[in-house]
XYZ file of C-alpha atoms in Angstrom:
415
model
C 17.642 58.747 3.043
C 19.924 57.475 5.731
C 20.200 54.168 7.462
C 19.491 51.756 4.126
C 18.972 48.284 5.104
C 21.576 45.706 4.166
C 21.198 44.954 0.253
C 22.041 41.783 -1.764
C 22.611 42.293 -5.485
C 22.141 38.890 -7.414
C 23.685 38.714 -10.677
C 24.084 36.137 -13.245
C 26.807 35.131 -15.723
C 24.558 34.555 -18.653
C 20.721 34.808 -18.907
C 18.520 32.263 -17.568
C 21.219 31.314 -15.289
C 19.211 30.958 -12.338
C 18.938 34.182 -10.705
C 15.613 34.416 -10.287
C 15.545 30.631 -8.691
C 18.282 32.375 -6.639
C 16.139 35.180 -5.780
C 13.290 32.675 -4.145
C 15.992 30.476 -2.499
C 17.386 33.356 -0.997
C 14.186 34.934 0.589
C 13.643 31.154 1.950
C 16.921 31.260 3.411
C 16.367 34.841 4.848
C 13.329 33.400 6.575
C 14.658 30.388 7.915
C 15.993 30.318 11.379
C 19.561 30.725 10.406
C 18.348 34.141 9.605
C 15.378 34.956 11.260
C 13.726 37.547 8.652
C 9.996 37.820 8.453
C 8.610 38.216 5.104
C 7.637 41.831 6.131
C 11.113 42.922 6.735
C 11.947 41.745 2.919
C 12.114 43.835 0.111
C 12.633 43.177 -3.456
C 13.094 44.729 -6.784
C 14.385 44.426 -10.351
C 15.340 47.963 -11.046
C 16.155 46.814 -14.927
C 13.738 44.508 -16.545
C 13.847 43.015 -19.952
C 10.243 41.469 -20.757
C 7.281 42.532 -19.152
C 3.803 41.178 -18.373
C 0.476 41.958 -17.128
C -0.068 42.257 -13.483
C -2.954 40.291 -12.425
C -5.018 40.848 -8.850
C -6.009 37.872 -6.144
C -8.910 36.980 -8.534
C -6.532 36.096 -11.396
C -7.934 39.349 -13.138
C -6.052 41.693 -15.056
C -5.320 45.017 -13.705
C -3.635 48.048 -15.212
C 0.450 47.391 -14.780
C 2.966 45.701 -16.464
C 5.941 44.988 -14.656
C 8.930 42.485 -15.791
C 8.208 39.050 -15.422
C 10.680 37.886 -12.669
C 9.185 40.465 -10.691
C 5.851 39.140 -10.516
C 6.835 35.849 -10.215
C 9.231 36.439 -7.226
C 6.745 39.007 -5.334
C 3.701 36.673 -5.991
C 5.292 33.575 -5.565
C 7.040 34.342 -2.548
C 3.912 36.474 -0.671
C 5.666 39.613 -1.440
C 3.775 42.710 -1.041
C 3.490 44.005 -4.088
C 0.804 46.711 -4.296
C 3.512 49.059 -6.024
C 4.984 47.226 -9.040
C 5.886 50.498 -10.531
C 8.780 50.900 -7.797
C 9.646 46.714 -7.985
C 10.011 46.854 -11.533
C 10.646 51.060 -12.148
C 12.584 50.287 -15.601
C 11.904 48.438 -18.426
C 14.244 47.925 -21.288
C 12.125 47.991 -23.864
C 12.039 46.732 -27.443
C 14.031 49.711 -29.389
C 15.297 51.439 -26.415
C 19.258 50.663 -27.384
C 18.468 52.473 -30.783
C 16.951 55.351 -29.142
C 19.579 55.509 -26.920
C 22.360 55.638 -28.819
C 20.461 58.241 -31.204
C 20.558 60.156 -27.911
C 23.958 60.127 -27.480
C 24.424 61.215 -30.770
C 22.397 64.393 -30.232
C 24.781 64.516 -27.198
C 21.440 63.716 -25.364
C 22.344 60.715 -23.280
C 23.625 62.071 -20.112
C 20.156 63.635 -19.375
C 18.276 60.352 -19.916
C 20.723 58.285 -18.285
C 20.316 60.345 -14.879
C 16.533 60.384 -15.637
C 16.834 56.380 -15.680
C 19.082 56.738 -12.767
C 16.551 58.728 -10.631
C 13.824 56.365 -11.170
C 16.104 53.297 -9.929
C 16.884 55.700 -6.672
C 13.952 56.836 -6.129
C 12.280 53.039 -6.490
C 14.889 51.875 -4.638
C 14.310 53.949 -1.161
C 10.486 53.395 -1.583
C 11.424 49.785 -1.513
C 13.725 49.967 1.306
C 11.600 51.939 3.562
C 10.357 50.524 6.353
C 12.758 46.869 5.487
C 15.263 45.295 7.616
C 16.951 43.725 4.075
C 16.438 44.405 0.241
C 17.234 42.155 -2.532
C 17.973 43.311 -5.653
C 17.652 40.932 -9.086
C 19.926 42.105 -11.812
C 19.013 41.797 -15.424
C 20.558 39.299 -17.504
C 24.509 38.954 -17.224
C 26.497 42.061 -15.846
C 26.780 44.050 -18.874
C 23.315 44.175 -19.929
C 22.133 47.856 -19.879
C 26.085 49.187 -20.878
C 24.506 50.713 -23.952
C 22.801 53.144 -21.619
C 24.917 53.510 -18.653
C 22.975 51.815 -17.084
C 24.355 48.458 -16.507
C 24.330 45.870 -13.623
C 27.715 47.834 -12.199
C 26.161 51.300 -12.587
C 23.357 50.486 -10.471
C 25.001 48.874 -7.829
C 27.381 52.331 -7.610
C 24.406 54.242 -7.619
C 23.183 51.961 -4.245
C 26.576 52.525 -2.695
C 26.682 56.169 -3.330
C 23.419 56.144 -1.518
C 24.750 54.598 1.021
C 23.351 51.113 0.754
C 25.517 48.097 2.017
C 25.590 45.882 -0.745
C 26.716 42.309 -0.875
C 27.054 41.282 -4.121
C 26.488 37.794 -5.863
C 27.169 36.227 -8.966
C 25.291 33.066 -9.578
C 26.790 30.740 -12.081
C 25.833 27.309 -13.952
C 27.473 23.853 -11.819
C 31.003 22.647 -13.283
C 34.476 23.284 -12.855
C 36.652 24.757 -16.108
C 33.712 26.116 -17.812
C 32.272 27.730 -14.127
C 35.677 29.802 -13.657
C 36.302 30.673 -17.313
C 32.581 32.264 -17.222
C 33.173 33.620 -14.010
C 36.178 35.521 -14.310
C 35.746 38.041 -16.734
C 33.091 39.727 -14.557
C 35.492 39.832 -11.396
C 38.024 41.803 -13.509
C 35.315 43.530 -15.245
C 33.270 44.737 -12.125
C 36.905 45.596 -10.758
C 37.394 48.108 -12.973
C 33.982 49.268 -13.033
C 34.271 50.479 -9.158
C 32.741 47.445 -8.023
C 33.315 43.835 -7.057
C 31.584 40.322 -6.570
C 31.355 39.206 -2.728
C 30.208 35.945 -3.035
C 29.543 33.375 -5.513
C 26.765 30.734 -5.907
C 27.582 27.698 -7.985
C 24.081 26.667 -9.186
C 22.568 23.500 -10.669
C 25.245 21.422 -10.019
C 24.985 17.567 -10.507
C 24.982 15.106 -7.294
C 26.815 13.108 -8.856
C 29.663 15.657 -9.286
C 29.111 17.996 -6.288
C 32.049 16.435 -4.443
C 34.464 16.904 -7.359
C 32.829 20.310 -8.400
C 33.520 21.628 -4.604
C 36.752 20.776 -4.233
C 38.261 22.149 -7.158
C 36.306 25.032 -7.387
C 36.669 25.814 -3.487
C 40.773 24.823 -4.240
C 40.867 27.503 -7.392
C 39.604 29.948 -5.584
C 41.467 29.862 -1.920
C 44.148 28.710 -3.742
C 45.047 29.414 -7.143
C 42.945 32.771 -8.256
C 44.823 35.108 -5.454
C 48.133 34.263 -6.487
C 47.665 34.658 -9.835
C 45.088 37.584 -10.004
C 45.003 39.410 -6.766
C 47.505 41.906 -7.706
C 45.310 43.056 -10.479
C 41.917 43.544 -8.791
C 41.017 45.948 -5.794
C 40.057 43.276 -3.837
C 43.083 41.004 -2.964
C 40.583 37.887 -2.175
C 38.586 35.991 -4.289
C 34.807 36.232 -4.250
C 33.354 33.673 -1.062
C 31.741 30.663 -2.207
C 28.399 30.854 -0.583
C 26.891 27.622 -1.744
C 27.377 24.531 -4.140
C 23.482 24.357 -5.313
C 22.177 20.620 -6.535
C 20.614 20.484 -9.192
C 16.495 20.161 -9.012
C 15.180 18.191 -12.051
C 11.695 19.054 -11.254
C 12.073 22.776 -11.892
C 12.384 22.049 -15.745
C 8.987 20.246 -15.409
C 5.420 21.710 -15.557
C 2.610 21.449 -14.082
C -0.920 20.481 -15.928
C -1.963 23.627 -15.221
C 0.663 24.873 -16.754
C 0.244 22.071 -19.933
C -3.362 23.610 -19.977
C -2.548 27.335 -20.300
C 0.012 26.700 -23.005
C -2.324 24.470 -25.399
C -4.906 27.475 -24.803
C -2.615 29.954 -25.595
C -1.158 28.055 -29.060
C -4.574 26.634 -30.410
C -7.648 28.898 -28.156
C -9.494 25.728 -28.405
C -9.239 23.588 -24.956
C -12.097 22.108 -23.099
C -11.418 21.405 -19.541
C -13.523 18.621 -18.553
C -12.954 19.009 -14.776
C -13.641 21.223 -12.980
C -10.418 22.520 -10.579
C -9.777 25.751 -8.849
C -6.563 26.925 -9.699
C -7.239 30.383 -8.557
C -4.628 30.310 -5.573
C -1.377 28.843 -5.358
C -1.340 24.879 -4.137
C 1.183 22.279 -3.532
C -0.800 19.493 -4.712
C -0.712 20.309 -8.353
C 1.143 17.374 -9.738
C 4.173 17.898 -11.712
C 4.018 15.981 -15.734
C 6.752 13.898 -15.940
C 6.140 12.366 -19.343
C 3.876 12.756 -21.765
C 2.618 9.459 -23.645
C 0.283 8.648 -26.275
C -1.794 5.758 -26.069
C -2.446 4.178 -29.332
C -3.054 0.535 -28.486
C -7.129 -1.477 -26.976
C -4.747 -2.845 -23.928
C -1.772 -3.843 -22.887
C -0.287 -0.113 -22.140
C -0.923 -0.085 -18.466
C 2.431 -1.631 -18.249
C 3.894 1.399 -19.818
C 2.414 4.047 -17.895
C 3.766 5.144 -14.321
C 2.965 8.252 -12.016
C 3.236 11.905 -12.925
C 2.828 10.853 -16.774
C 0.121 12.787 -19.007
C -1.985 10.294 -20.959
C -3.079 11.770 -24.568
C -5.828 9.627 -26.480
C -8.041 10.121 -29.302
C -11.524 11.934 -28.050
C -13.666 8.601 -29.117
C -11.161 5.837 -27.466
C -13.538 5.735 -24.888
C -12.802 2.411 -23.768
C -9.323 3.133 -23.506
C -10.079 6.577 -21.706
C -12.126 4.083 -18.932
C -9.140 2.040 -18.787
C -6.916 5.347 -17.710
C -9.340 6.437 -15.476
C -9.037 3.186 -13.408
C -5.623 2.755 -13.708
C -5.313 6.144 -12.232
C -7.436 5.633 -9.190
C -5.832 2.307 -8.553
C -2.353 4.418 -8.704
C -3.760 6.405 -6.359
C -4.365 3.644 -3.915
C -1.135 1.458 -4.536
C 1.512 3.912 -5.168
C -0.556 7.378 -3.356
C 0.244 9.178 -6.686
C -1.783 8.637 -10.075
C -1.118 10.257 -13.687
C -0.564 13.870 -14.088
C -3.448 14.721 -16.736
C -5.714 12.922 -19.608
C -5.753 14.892 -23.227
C -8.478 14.296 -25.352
C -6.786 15.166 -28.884
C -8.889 15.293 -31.742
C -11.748 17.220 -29.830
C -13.307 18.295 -33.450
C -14.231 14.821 -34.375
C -16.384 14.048 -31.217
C -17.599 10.590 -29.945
C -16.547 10.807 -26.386
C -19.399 9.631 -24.621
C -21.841 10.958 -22.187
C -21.661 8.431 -19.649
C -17.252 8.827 -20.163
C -17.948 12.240 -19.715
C -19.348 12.192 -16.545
C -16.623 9.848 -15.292
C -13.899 12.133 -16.357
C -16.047 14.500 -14.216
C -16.384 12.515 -11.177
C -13.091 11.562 -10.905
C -10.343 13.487 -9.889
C -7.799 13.300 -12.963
C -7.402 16.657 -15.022
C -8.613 16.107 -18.200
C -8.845 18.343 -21.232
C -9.678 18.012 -24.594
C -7.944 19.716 -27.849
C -8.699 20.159 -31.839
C -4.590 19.009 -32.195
C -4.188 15.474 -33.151
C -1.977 13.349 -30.626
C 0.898 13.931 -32.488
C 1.116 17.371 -32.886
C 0.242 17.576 -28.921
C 3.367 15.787 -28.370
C 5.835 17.497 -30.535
C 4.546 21.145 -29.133
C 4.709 19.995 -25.867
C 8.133 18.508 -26.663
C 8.809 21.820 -27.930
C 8.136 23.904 -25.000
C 10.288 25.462 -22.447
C 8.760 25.528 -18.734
C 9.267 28.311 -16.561
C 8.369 28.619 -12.811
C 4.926 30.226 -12.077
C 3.344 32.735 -9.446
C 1.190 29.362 -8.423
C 4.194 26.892 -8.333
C 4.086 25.811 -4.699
C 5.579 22.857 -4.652
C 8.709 24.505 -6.484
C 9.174 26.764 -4.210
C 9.551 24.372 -1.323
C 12.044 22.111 -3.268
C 14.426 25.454 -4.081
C 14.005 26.573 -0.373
C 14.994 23.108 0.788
C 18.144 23.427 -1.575
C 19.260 26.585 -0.559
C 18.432 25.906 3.423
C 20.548 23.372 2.956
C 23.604 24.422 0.773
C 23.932 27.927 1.046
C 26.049 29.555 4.453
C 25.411 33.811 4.175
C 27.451 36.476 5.360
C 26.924 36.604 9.157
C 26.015 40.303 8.925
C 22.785 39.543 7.189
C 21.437 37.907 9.919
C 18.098 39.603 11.441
């Protein structure tokens, strides 16, 4: 196949980095005006993933594919069309594959599998690209990941160049200054040697209050300081481009009650949702939890409660649940944003009322109720670790606005 669209490679110094985040704020950016894509002329695809999950249709119903994670979340998310997954997501490193690999190699085996794994990324790849003005490519984990195979982050992006794929290359890498470059410059050398190199870098996550200090040094290292000392030992003279200094977004790390909903059904199986809300389709008016807080007191605790907060109360409080339920609406009316969610703990011991329960009902805070005491609610909650989801709307709007506004691409990407 001739004529491959442009192709940006997004790697990551460690895991959970933020590539994926990348991923979605650079498909905003592409479709900004500084660009001018349309989401048509995008495509996308993880040729290694790590941890899969099942594909669901429009309807929120399972269908039969699995494809990794990120993949799914960045297609759906985004408005991707993804009626192939198989060619999005065409490997997956499975539990027990390094072991079976390296048994390969033993049985001098491994060359045959690794151009069998190889053929599938190709192959994937130009299905993908057909018919795109610009592909983006998420790596898996940090550079290295796949080595045990020969099929690392490096490998592939050969492979796309021997096709004869333009590919930009970016490492994305956590905000700071020492700690950035130290983490950062084993994979220039490394990708070096490998027959490949990083183009640009994106300095993610990086705290307001230290963006001006974080720029200037790390802009000043790497103008500066890494091509005097280094450039004599890598192919490429010039330091990687610094594409972008991203601020940190706090509300990524927080969830949604949806969100709080689907993980108490998944840990316990036993949640009621009082009211009713469809959360078939994505929406930016889910609220996001910002703190979750048990009420244990008659009154008084109004004073402690502000907007975005989850209220947890025993299932037979209903006077206090009354008292929420009006201090919600009245949030709603003197600061346009109420509470986040009401849980019900204790659901096994009953007492919540009928006339309560119609309330809860008629009014338009989330409410749920669960066997867990309060406690226990709390510390699993505590406990968890939020990811972005496929319905995460308002996310997605707060990392395009970050990356619309922080991130300058090659001019040869432009539509």
């Amino acid at each position: 196949m001739t004529n491959l669209p442009p192709t940006i490679f997004v790697l990551g110094t460690d895991r959970d980095i933020g590539k994926t985040v990348t991923c979605i704020g650079l498909i905003s950016s592409l479709l900004g005006p500084d660009c001018g894509y349309r989401l048509s002329d995008i495509g996308y695809i993880k040729p290694v993933g790590q941890q899969v999950v099942q594909v669901r249709d429009s309807e929120g119903e399972p269908i039969e594919v699995s494809a990794d994670k990120d993949a799914v979340l960045v297609t759906q998310l985004m408005g991707i069309d993804c009626d192939r997954y198989g060619d999005m997501s065409p490997v997956v490193w499975e539990r027990g594959l390094s072991e079976e690999i390296i048994d390969s190699a033993a049985e001098e085996s491994l060359a045959s599998t690794r151009d069998q794994v190889m053929q599938r990324i190709r192959d994937a790849y130009q299905r993908v690209a057909q018919g795109k003005r610009i592909v983006l490519v998420e790596g898996t984990g940090q550079p290295g990941v796949g080595s045990v195979g020969g099929v690392s982050n490096s490998d592939v992006i050969r492979t796309l160049v021997e096709m004869g794929a333009s590919v930009f290359v970016i490492l994305v890498a956590e905000g700071g200054i020492g700690s950035t470059i130290d983490r950062v410059f084993p994979y220039i050398m490394a990708l070096d040697h490998l027959g490949t190199h990083i183009d640009g870098l994106i300095i993610n996550n990086v705290r307001a209050s230290k963006m001006e200090k974080v720029t200037h040094y790390v802009t000043s290292y790497y103008e500066q300081v890494f091509p005097d000392i280094y450039g004599h030992l890598v192919n490429e003279a010039k330091a990687p481009r610094l594409l972008g200094f991203i601020p940190e977004v706090p509300e990524l790390r927080l969830p949604t009650f949806r969100q709080v909903t689907e993980f108490l059904q998944s840990r316990t199986g036993t949640v009621e949702t009082i009211t009713e809300h469809d959360w078939s389709e994505p929406r930016s008016d889910l609220p996001l939890v910002r703190n979750v807080k048990v009420i244990s007191l008659d009154f008084g605790y109004e004073r402690y409660l502000s907007p975005g907060d989850v209220v947890v109360v025993g299932v037979n409080a209903n006077d206090v649940i009354l008292s929420t339920l009006l201090l919600h609406e009245r949030m709603l009316r003197t600061k346009r944003q109420g509470l986040s969610g009401l849980i019900l703990s204790c659901k096994q011991a009953g007492g919540l009322d009928t006339e309560i329960r119609e309330l809860i009902r008629a009014r338009s805070l989330p409410t749920i109720t669960v066997e867990l005491d309060s406690a226990e609610i709390v510390q699993r909650l505590d406990n968890a670790t939020w990811k972005i989801q496929p319905y995460d709307e308002l996310k997605r709007r707060l990392i395009a606005e970050a990356y619309r506004e922080n991130l300058t691409l090659w001019p040869e990407l432009k539509a």
